[in-house]
XYZ file of C-alpha atoms in Angstrom:
655
model
C 0.000 0.000 0.000
C 2.776 2.448 0.940
C 4.665 1.787 -2.294
C 1.514 2.388 -4.367
C 1.070 5.703 -2.576
C 4.698 6.534 -3.355
C 4.132 5.806 -7.040
C 0.939 7.863 -7.061
C 2.727 10.772 -5.329
C 5.357 10.706 -8.085
C 2.655 10.950 -10.768
C 0.994 13.830 -8.921
C 4.387 15.561 -8.614
C 4.736 15.411 -12.404
C 1.362 17.126 -12.804
C 2.251 19.838 -10.282
C 5.642 20.367 -11.967
C 3.928 20.847 -15.334
C 1.643 23.493 -13.807
C 4.632 25.166 -12.139
C 6.467 25.237 -15.471
C 3.708 26.786 -17.574
C 1.477 28.999 -15.424
C 4.089 31.282 -13.749
C 5.993 31.656 -17.024
C 2.878 32.845 -18.824
C 2.008 35.075 -15.873
C 5.451 36.708 -15.942
C 5.172 37.320 -19.684
C 1.710 38.881 -19.365
C 2.275 40.627 -16.052
C -0.464 38.600 -14.308
C 0.526 38.535 -10.636
C -2.022 35.895 -9.673
C -0.519 33.481 -12.203
C 3.028 34.282 -11.084
C 1.986 33.601 -7.487
C 1.193 29.969 -8.417
C 4.942 29.210 -8.534
C 5.594 29.331 -4.794
C 2.894 26.954 -3.495
C 3.445 24.680 -6.491
C 7.163 24.408 -5.659
C 6.324 23.457 -2.075
C 3.680 20.898 -3.068
C 5.998 19.348 -5.656
C 8.739 18.936 -3.056
C 6.351 17.400 -0.485
C 5.014 14.891 -3.034
C 8.470 13.778 -4.207
C 9.677 13.585 -0.587
C 6.688 11.326 0.188
C 7.562 9.146 -2.805
C 11.195 8.908 -1.710
C 10.071 8.063 1.833
C 7.900 5.249 0.470
C 10.861 3.794 -1.435
C 13.045 4.049 1.668
C 10.365 2.190 3.644
C 10.385 -0.575 1.011
C 14.150 -0.994 1.455
C 13.978 -0.907 5.267
C 11.217 -3.541 5.384
C 12.843 -5.658 2.626
C 9.824 -5.487 0.323
C 11.072 -7.831 -2.395
C 7.942 -7.353 -4.465
C 9.735 -4.253 -5.852
C 12.277 -5.088 -8.551
C 14.720 -2.411 -7.364
C 14.692 -3.738 -3.775
C 15.241 -7.308 -4.972
C 18.177 -6.253 -7.143
C 19.865 -4.069 -4.499
C 19.060 -5.398 -1.032
C 19.049 -8.492 1.169
C 17.324 -9.329 4.430
C 20.664 -9.925 6.212
C 22.164 -6.588 5.189
C 22.920 -4.157 8.078
C 20.183 -1.565 8.554
C 22.345 1.444 7.598
C 22.999 -0.145 4.208
C 19.332 -0.996 3.758
C 18.632 2.718 4.109
C 21.513 3.848 1.900
C 20.584 1.145 -0.592
C 17.651 3.416 -1.457
C 20.036 5.599 -3.473
C 22.727 2.968 -4.099
C 21.145 2.047 -7.437
C 20.051 3.730 -10.640
C 16.309 4.076 -9.980
C 16.610 5.218 -6.376
C 19.465 7.595 -7.111
C 17.429 9.257 -9.863
C 14.547 9.700 -7.431
C 17.009 11.341 -5.028
C 18.224 13.496 -7.941
C 14.742 14.831 -8.693
C 13.987 15.224 -4.961
C 16.943 17.603 -4.700
C 15.774 19.501 -7.793
C 12.429 20.008 -6.037
C 14.164 20.906 -2.748
C 16.182 23.699 -4.340
C 13.089 24.976 -6.111
C 11.148 24.989 -2.837
C 13.987 26.812 -1.083
C 13.977 29.468 -3.794
C 10.246 29.885 -3.147
C 10.683 30.001 0.644
C 13.669 32.336 0.787
C 13.309 34.324 -2.450
C 11.019 36.994 -1.061
C 13.500 39.743 -1.974
C 13.473 38.729 -5.650
C 11.315 40.700 -8.115
C 8.081 38.770 -8.681
C 8.674 38.223 -12.396
C 12.233 36.938 -11.934
C 11.165 34.631 -9.094
C 8.333 33.213 -11.206
C 10.655 32.554 -14.144
C 13.346 30.964 -11.955
C 10.819 28.590 -10.401
C 9.354 27.775 -13.841
C 12.745 26.834 -15.286
C 13.541 24.782 -12.185
C 10.207 22.988 -12.516
C 10.924 22.285 -16.197
C 14.073 20.432 -15.148
C 11.941 18.485 -12.676
C 9.426 17.614 -15.417
C 12.172 16.236 -17.653
C 13.620 13.977 -14.993
C 10.255 12.902 -13.584
C 9.357 11.749 -17.106
C 12.724 9.986 -17.337
C 12.043 8.145 -14.068
C 8.451 7.181 -14.841
C 9.130 6.098 -18.440
C 12.525 4.383 -18.154
C 13.520 3.945 -14.483
C 10.408 3.422 -12.350
C 11.571 2.557 -8.801
C 8.098 1.214 -7.978
C 8.013 -1.456 -10.691
C 6.594 -4.712 -9.263
C 7.726 -8.303 -9.760
C 5.019 -10.798 -10.705
C 6.586 -13.430 -8.438
C 8.561 -11.867 -5.555
C 11.615 -13.912 -4.521
C 12.249 -15.103 -0.973
C 15.288 -12.812 -0.652
C 17.195 -10.165 -2.580
C 20.444 -10.115 -4.556
C 22.203 -7.732 -2.123
C 23.740 -4.292 -2.668
C 27.091 -4.039 -4.422
C 29.574 -4.765 -1.581
C 31.731 -1.796 -2.598
C 28.777 0.456 -1.733
C 28.364 -1.082 1.717
C 30.637 1.455 3.325
C 30.037 4.685 5.289
C 32.031 6.732 2.765
C 29.810 5.617 -0.107
C 26.670 5.877 2.045
C 26.980 9.674 2.238
C 28.996 10.384 -0.902
C 26.048 10.307 -3.406
C 23.694 12.644 -1.481
C 26.386 15.313 -1.123
C 27.423 14.877 -4.744
C 23.827 15.227 -5.946
C 23.296 18.295 -3.777
C 26.216 19.782 -5.698
C 25.237 18.493 -9.146
C 21.612 19.488 -8.799
C 22.396 22.661 -6.870
C 23.944 24.011 -10.043
C 20.485 23.748 -11.596
C 19.551 26.840 -9.556
C 22.382 28.846 -11.123
C 21.147 27.589 -14.511
C 17.560 28.594 -13.679
C 18.688 32.057 -12.612
C 20.716 32.425 -15.810
C 17.854 31.372 -18.108
C 15.341 33.499 -16.175
C 17.644 36.519 -16.500
C 18.000 35.867 -20.246
C 14.217 35.638 -20.667
C 13.770 38.831 -18.667
C 16.601 40.587 -20.489
C 18.330 41.900 -17.382
C 21.625 40.926 -15.735
C 22.786 43.376 -13.074
C 24.637 43.545 -9.760
C 21.554 42.402 -7.838
C 21.315 39.321 -10.067
C 24.981 38.515 -9.333
C 24.280 38.832 -5.612
C 21.300 36.466 -5.829
C 23.020 33.773 -7.885
C 26.187 33.604 -5.781
C 24.739 31.889 -2.669
C 23.124 29.131 -4.736
C 26.339 28.522 -6.659
C 28.381 28.640 -3.472
C 26.117 26.105 -1.751
C 26.380 23.761 -4.754
C 30.168 24.159 -4.828
C 30.432 23.362 -1.102
C 28.330 20.214 -1.490
C 30.344 19.148 -4.544
C 33.578 19.660 -2.601
C 32.331 17.465 0.242
C 30.980 14.832 -2.147
C 34.186 14.616 -4.184
C 36.289 14.461 -1.007
C 34.149 11.637 0.406
C 34.451 9.702 -2.866
C 38.200 10.212 -2.923
C 38.524 9.108 0.704
C 36.433 6.001 -0.017
C 38.530 5.072 -3.056
C 41.693 5.481 -0.971
C 40.842 3.098 1.845
C 38.274 0.781 0.256
C 39.592 -0.181 -3.186
C 42.965 -1.301 -1.820
C 45.184 0.227 -4.517
C 46.435 3.022 -2.291
C 45.442 5.989 -4.477
C 42.976 8.788 -3.919
C 42.256 9.703 -7.573
C 42.486 7.671 -10.762
C 41.007 10.070 -13.348
C 38.173 7.595 -13.809
C 35.398 8.917 -16.152
C 32.921 9.147 -13.275
C 35.448 10.908 -11.049
C 35.980 13.367 -13.874
C 32.221 13.758 -14.285
C 31.981 15.317 -10.827
C 35.262 17.226 -11.063
C 34.375 19.143 -14.246
C 31.281 20.864 -12.766
C 33.345 21.630 -9.649
C 35.912 23.502 -11.739
C 33.239 25.443 -13.635
C 31.326 26.217 -10.423
C 34.525 27.668 -8.944
C 34.926 29.825 -12.059
C 31.263 30.865 -11.862
C 31.685 31.937 -8.238
C 34.586 34.216 -9.080
C 32.847 35.575 -12.168
C 29.659 36.382 -10.236
C 31.788 38.471 -7.860
C 32.757 40.723 -10.778
C 29.104 41.050 -11.838
C 28.131 41.998 -8.294
C 30.998 44.414 -7.639
C 31.581 45.951 -11.058
C 28.676 44.873 -13.344
C 31.197 43.390 -15.761
C 31.704 39.892 -17.218
C 27.934 39.430 -17.525
C 28.055 37.290 -20.669
C 30.853 35.179 -19.253
C 28.964 34.612 -16.005
C 25.739 33.598 -17.755
C 27.670 31.228 -20.015
C 29.450 29.648 -17.033
C 26.107 29.136 -15.265
C 24.781 27.317 -18.345
C 27.935 25.238 -18.794
C 28.264 24.306 -15.113
C 24.830 22.680 -15.057
C 25.422 21.342 -18.556
C 28.458 19.444 -17.309
C 26.348 18.100 -14.448
C 24.026 16.666 -17.107
C 27.044 15.311 -18.979
C 28.118 13.613 -15.746
C 24.663 12.086 -15.369
C 24.901 10.845 -18.950
C 28.352 9.301 -18.399
C 27.274 7.492 -15.216
C 24.015 6.089 -16.593
C 24.401 5.503 -20.313
C 27.006 2.749 -20.260
C 28.908 4.679 -22.920
C 32.078 4.820 -20.820
C 33.168 2.023 -18.496
C 33.669 2.882 -14.842
C 33.720 1.115 -11.485
C 31.371 3.890 -10.256
C 28.748 3.609 -13.023
C 25.127 3.142 -11.898
C 23.604 1.789 -15.094
C 24.501 0.359 -18.494
C 21.490 1.126 -20.656
C 21.859 2.932 -24.020
C 18.110 3.728 -24.145
C 18.344 5.623 -20.874
C 21.459 7.318 -22.183
C 19.571 8.541 -25.265
C 16.811 9.956 -23.039
C 19.352 11.842 -20.901
C 21.087 13.025 -24.063
C 17.760 14.440 -25.281
C 17.257 16.237 -21.950
C 20.761 17.657 -22.194
C 20.242 18.782 -25.792
C 16.946 20.484 -24.916
C 18.186 22.447 -21.909
C 21.711 23.177 -23.100
C 20.681 23.895 -26.687
C 17.749 26.067 -25.652
C 19.802 28.024 -23.121
C 22.640 28.635 -25.576
C 20.220 29.810 -28.297
C 18.625 32.169 -25.779
C 22.106 33.310 -24.762
C 22.894 34.214 -28.374
C 19.605 36.063 -28.831
C 20.033 38.100 -25.649
C 23.662 39.126 -26.137
C 22.658 42.777 -26.342
C 21.104 42.728 -22.878
C 24.411 41.825 -21.247
C 26.456 44.884 -22.023
C 29.091 45.465 -19.357
C 28.871 48.726 -17.415
C 32.096 48.511 -15.407
C 35.438 49.035 -17.168
C 38.752 47.922 -15.731
C 42.422 48.025 -16.529
C 44.727 45.212 -17.505
C 46.247 45.271 -14.008
C 43.229 44.957 -11.711
C 41.398 42.433 -9.611
C 38.860 42.003 -12.399
C 41.639 40.975 -14.810
C 43.058 38.544 -12.241
C 39.607 36.982 -11.866
C 39.356 36.663 -15.647
C 42.704 34.830 -15.690
C 41.514 32.649 -12.804
C 38.337 31.778 -14.697
C 40.181 31.021 -17.920
C 42.538 28.656 -16.105
C 39.622 26.834 -14.461
C 37.614 26.659 -17.696
C 40.543 25.439 -19.807
C 41.492 22.852 -17.179
C 37.878 21.625 -17.289
C 38.134 21.370 -21.084
C 41.359 19.334 -20.729
C 39.615 16.888 -18.393
C 36.646 16.693 -20.776
C 38.845 15.924 -23.785
C 40.756 13.253 -21.886
C 37.528 11.684 -20.646
C 35.733 11.596 -23.999
C 38.681 10.988 -26.341
C 38.533 7.144 -26.121
C 34.921 7.323 -27.291
C 35.770 9.752 -30.104
C 38.700 7.580 -31.226
C 36.524 4.479 -31.344
C 33.618 6.160 -33.154
C 35.550 8.094 -35.802
C 38.927 6.349 -36.088
C 37.981 2.763 -35.152
C 40.743 2.688 -32.535
C 40.481 1.554 -28.944
C 42.455 3.925 -26.739
C 42.863 4.395 -23.013
C 43.523 7.846 -21.588
C 44.925 7.387 -18.108
C 46.619 9.297 -15.305
C 49.832 10.102 -17.253
C 47.880 12.251 -19.736
C 45.843 14.036 -17.077
C 48.845 14.590 -14.818
C 50.850 16.116 -17.670
C 48.022 18.166 -19.221
C 46.105 19.270 -16.127
C 48.844 19.973 -13.572
C 50.340 23.075 -15.302
C 47.003 24.873 -15.122
C 46.698 24.175 -11.397
C 50.260 25.397 -10.847
C 49.406 28.616 -12.710
C 46.201 28.965 -10.679
C 48.148 28.615 -7.447
C 50.545 31.328 -8.585
C 47.785 33.755 -9.602
C 45.464 33.515 -6.578
C 47.512 35.515 -4.015
C 48.402 38.172 -6.596
C 44.762 38.564 -7.659
C 43.641 38.980 -4.054
C 46.206 41.758 -3.549
C 45.194 43.813 -6.614
C 42.603 46.608 -6.264
C 39.368 46.798 -8.209
C 39.250 48.724 -11.516
C 42.969 49.476 -11.909
C 46.224 49.258 -9.993
C 49.967 48.925 -10.201
C 51.452 45.447 -10.124
C 54.587 46.556 -8.290
C 52.876 48.523 -5.555
C 50.044 46.039 -5.023
C 52.303 43.021 -4.720
C 55.011 44.581 -2.533
C 53.686 42.877 0.642
C 53.811 39.521 -1.183
C 57.503 39.683 -2.073
C 58.605 38.274 1.272
C 55.992 35.509 1.026
C 57.204 34.620 -2.474
C 60.843 34.551 -1.339
C 59.995 32.299 1.617
C 57.922 29.994 -0.589
C 60.833 29.702 -3.052
C 63.164 28.982 -0.150
C 60.883 26.217 1.128
C 60.645 24.672 -2.331
C 64.426 24.897 -2.715
C 64.972 23.294 0.668
C 62.744 20.385 -0.252
C 64.589 20.014 -3.550
C 67.944 20.044 -1.763
C 67.074 17.332 0.765
C 65.387 14.942 -1.658
C 67.445 12.685 -3.871
C 66.243 11.458 -7.224
C 62.587 12.296 -6.691
C 60.290 14.220 -9.040
C 59.748 17.966 -9.140
C 56.182 17.493 -7.873
C 57.343 17.597 -4.243
C 59.245 20.912 -4.338
C 56.663 22.584 -6.603
C 53.817 21.444 -4.373
C 55.565 22.693 -1.222
C 56.269 26.036 -2.888
C 52.661 26.482 -4.024
C 51.290 25.493 -0.621
C 53.581 27.947 1.176
C 52.811 30.679 -1.388
C 49.041 30.261 -1.042
C 49.080 30.041 2.747
C 51.381 33.023 3.255
C 49.618 35.016 0.545
C 46.298 34.392 2.298
C 47.728 35.459 5.647
C 49.181 38.660 4.140
C 45.871 39.444 2.414
C 44.070 39.216 5.774
C 46.751 41.347 7.454
C 46.443 44.025 4.754
C 42.711 44.285 5.395
C 43.308 45.319 9.015
C 45.015 48.596 7.979
C 47.534 50.301 10.217
C 47.700 50.909 13.938
C 48.445 49.075 17.151
C 48.360 45.270 17.156
C 45.293 45.188 19.400
C 43.345 47.475 17.073
C 44.342 45.443 14.025
C 43.289 42.184 15.693
C 39.943 43.768 16.508
C 39.448 44.801 12.899
C 40.507 41.323 11.814
C 37.828 39.751 14.003
C 35.220 42.102 12.537
C 35.988 41.315 8.904
C 32.948 40.080 6.945
C 32.503 36.339 6.969
C 32.792 36.282 3.188
C 36.363 37.591 3.510
C 37.160 34.927 6.087
C 35.510 32.329 3.879
C 37.656 33.304 0.904
C 40.810 33.137 3.032
C 39.951 29.729 4.504
C 39.008 28.290 1.093
C 42.216 29.529 -0.564
C 44.263 28.167 2.350
C 42.411 24.853 1.967
C 43.416 24.713 -1.702
C 47.045 25.260 -0.701
C 46.887 22.498 1.911
C 45.281 20.104 -0.595
C 48.116 20.849 -3.030
C 50.578 20.143 -0.209
C 48.991 16.740 0.467
C 48.829 15.766 -3.209
C 52.468 16.756 -3.742
C 53.626 14.812 -0.681
C 51.629 11.700 -1.589
C 52.729 11.800 -5.237
C 56.421 12.462 -4.629
C 57.263 10.530 -1.473
C 55.199 7.324 -1.451
C 57.142 4.122 -0.659
C 55.652 0.896 -2.045
C 56.575 -2.703 -1.205
C 55.021 -5.971 -2.459
C 56.302 -9.257 -1.042
C 55.434 -12.705 0.268
C 55.376 -12.491 4.064
C 55.853 -15.541 6.289
C 54.215 -15.815 9.685
C 56.487 -14.523 12.484
C 59.246 -13.522 10.062
C 59.883 -9.734 10.247
C 60.393 -7.654 7.110
C 61.368 -4.012 6.664
C 59.713 -1.302 4.559
C 61.310 2.121 4.756
C 61.918 2.876 8.422
C 59.330 0.378 9.659
C 59.595 -3.262 10.729
C 56.538 -5.424 10.014
C 55.729 -8.868 11.400
C 52.861 -11.029 10.148
C 51.591 -12.705 13.328
C 48.633 -14.746 12.083
C 45.959 -15.051 9.406
C 42.445 -16.119 10.422
C 39.071 -16.694 8.801
C 36.266 -14.631 10.350
C 32.559 -14.175 9.670
C 30.762 -10.832 9.392
C 27.036 -10.022 9.307
C 26.749 -10.708 5.564
C 30.272 -11.683 4.514
C 33.181 -13.997 5.312
C 36.719 -12.653 5.507
C 40.376 -13.530 5.782
C 42.006 -11.247 8.362
C 45.751 -10.797 8.891
C 47.298 -9.524 12.109
C 50.461 -7.485 11.464
C 52.574 -5.774 14.129
C 54.395 -2.570 13.153
C 57.461 -1.170 14.934
C 60.035 1.554 14.284
C 63.535 1.546 15.745
C 62.483 -1.280 18.049
C 59.484 0.643 19.408
C 56.035 -0.871 18.898
C 53.654 1.408 16.956
C 50.470 -0.479 16.171
C 48.798 -3.755 15.292
C 47.023 -3.573 11.919
C 44.401 -6.010 10.602
C 43.840 -5.872 6.818
C 41.059 -8.084 5.421
C 39.939 -9.777 2.233
C 36.150 -10.076 2.321
C 33.791 -12.201 0.272
C 30.051 -11.511 0.036
C 28.292 -14.843 -0.751
C 25.002 -13.348 -1.947
C 26.630 -10.927 -4.403
C 29.444 -13.409 -5.128
C 31.929 -10.545 -4.960
C 35.233 -10.007 -3.078
C 36.423 -6.715 -1.603
C 39.665 -5.473 -0.073
C 39.717 -3.794 3.343
C 43.034 -2.015 3.824
C 44.391 -1.447 7.337
C 45.696 2.099 7.783
C 47.646 3.669 10.636
C 47.307 7.418 10.213
C 48.985 10.559 11.446
C 49.620 13.986 9.934
C 53.045 13.027 8.596
C 52.216 9.758 6.846
C 49.906 6.759 6.493
C 50.992 3.145 6.916
C 48.778 1.303 4.454
C 48.654 -2.521 4.488
C 46.759 -4.892 2.186
C 46.625 -8.684 2.553
C 46.604 -10.705 -0.672
C 46.281 -14.379 -1.616
C 48.024 -17.313 0.066
C 51.108 -18.467 -1.860
C 51.875 -21.966 -3.095
C 55.160 -22.210 -1.196
C 53.678 -20.812 2.007
C 53.174 -17.278 3.236
C 50.849 -14.517 2.116
C 51.114 -11.717 -0.419
C 51.331 -8.401 1.454
C 51.342 -4.922 -0.074
C 52.714 -2.094 2.054
C 52.610 1.614 1.298
C 54.117 4.457 3.284
C 52.213 7.500 2.082
C 53.498 10.915 3.065
C 51.097 13.711 4.041
C 48.007 11.944 2.699
C 45.564 13.286 5.261
C 46.374 16.867 4.317
C 44.437 16.258 1.088
C 41.149 15.820 2.952
C 42.007 18.424 5.586
C 42.398 20.882 2.711
C 39.081 19.779 1.169
C 37.378 20.215 4.546
C 38.834 23.723 4.812
C 37.607 24.603 1.321
C 34.109 23.448 2.266
C 34.360 25.337 5.569
C 35.410 28.480 3.724
C 32.401 28.222 1.433
C 30.116 27.660 4.421
C 31.536 30.703 6.209
C 30.852 32.809 3.143
C 27.282 31.493 2.992
C 26.664 32.756 6.529
C 27.715 36.294 5.582
C 24.939 38.774 6.231
C 25.257 40.122 2.700
C 24.077 36.750 1.395
C 21.289 36.320 3.937
C 19.890 39.782 3.294
C 19.664 40.626 -0.408
C 21.115 44.082 0.010
C 20.533 46.109 -3.063
C 17.827 43.765 -4.275
C 15.399 46.634 -4.558
C 17.480 48.672 -6.957
C 15.623 50.472 -9.707
C 14.742 48.121 -12.489
C 16.640 48.421 -15.734
C 14.701 48.616 -18.981
C 14.283 45.047 -20.296
C 15.738 44.242 -23.693
C 13.340 44.044 -26.563
């Protein structure tokens, strides 16, 4: 009964979304306030209906209702409760329902908190957002119905993919979708502004919080996925340039560019066309990511579905929204004339450079991701584009970005002098070069990644600190500290986020340059040495978990004769899914990770053991957490909560 109600609620939500798409849009065009007012209650009702539908599906997973095909294919009665719940979105159908739930949530939030928006703009934003909901509700109901019944329900299910039965993957998809789908609000604002023919400073102020929230969620989602890949897959890496990894990374890069571009619109009413285009492309790449994950076109360990028909449907959605928005963008070019002018040496120019670096780096990732498909379709060649290409093609742009950020923050708006503006940074640059040189001097035979990464990290961190110090002006230390504490939260957010980027670069450089790897056959009670550490395999036992069996090794670790830890790596096997997994044992601190993986028993006795000593790994996720914290701090700034300037005189709409 509950599942039927969930299905019915989804059908009703489609009807409400259609009304929300058409009625407010017509009302805004005709100036009918009563029609425009339909958007807000419709957005709320649509969200409540989809939330009820999602709750019904969750209930089916919790109660192991194997009359539903999706529950049978992705659950099992013996599965731990947390993974029964997360199994709701650990599959194609459920994840798409979560996707459209978040679309409706953002639309409802725009209705609830958009009181400062002009009525016509609010109505158009909610209509465009509802149109996205209509497209994906149709996709779900026509190709991916989570409430499809089985004629003969089985006694038990086929279990969830064991790789997804992990806390990291339990929370990774919701955060990622909040980021993916959050960019739909920036898209809706962009299209609504194009329809209305007005892009001004107030528009830039309204679109920034939505983009910032999406960027924060994407940062958290990508970091959780990276962390999961590091400890769960057993290969010891945090990023493999997998197509699905790239699918989330490309919108993140464009969202970062959009954030910086919207600042220029808000402060100087410049870069309007560029900002609108970035808003369209950022959501467009979210749709491309959805297509990659669900079409089966590109192979990935993270892919949800392998169905060309679904891929064609998503491709049609992408063509409709992207094509329509870009045509509208071309038609409305005259309405986006920049009012603010700026010199070559100015903060605006630095932000343009920043955006170009982010956009081009996104294009590099896109080419590397799609090139195997292009080569097979047009040249009949099977190619693999792996980490060597991405490392060589992508890294220079990130190095340039790291160099530009502190300089851009130091430059004034409109125009300035490069020498005078960057004088306070000269000491920071000299110290950063010294740190990079010191690292280069002490290492022997290692790559340049280590010294360059240390230099960039020091440059970004010291540049951020100097930027904050410059904002406090002159005077006694106590007065300057008081002014520092009273800085707007957006300024603190920017500083924390930029520092987080520097710390992430530090972690990536350390992990890439200074990892020690050892693969050997270990005998029980026979010590072996890796780097500065002595390992001893004490025993290997078979154990039984709630829904798996495992082989667990017990390995003692010591350094210079002093005991450090006992680690217990496992090899698990899930009988229902007939799938093995690797559970690495990791001893962590801020300097390094000891990473142990147990392999197969060997014919001559002993066990295969892989050992990694990974320098500075945890700084990667500390940096990601700081970037997300910086974005959150900016979101709490009063200037974002109160739409200051939202009631400026309206500009004359373009014909």
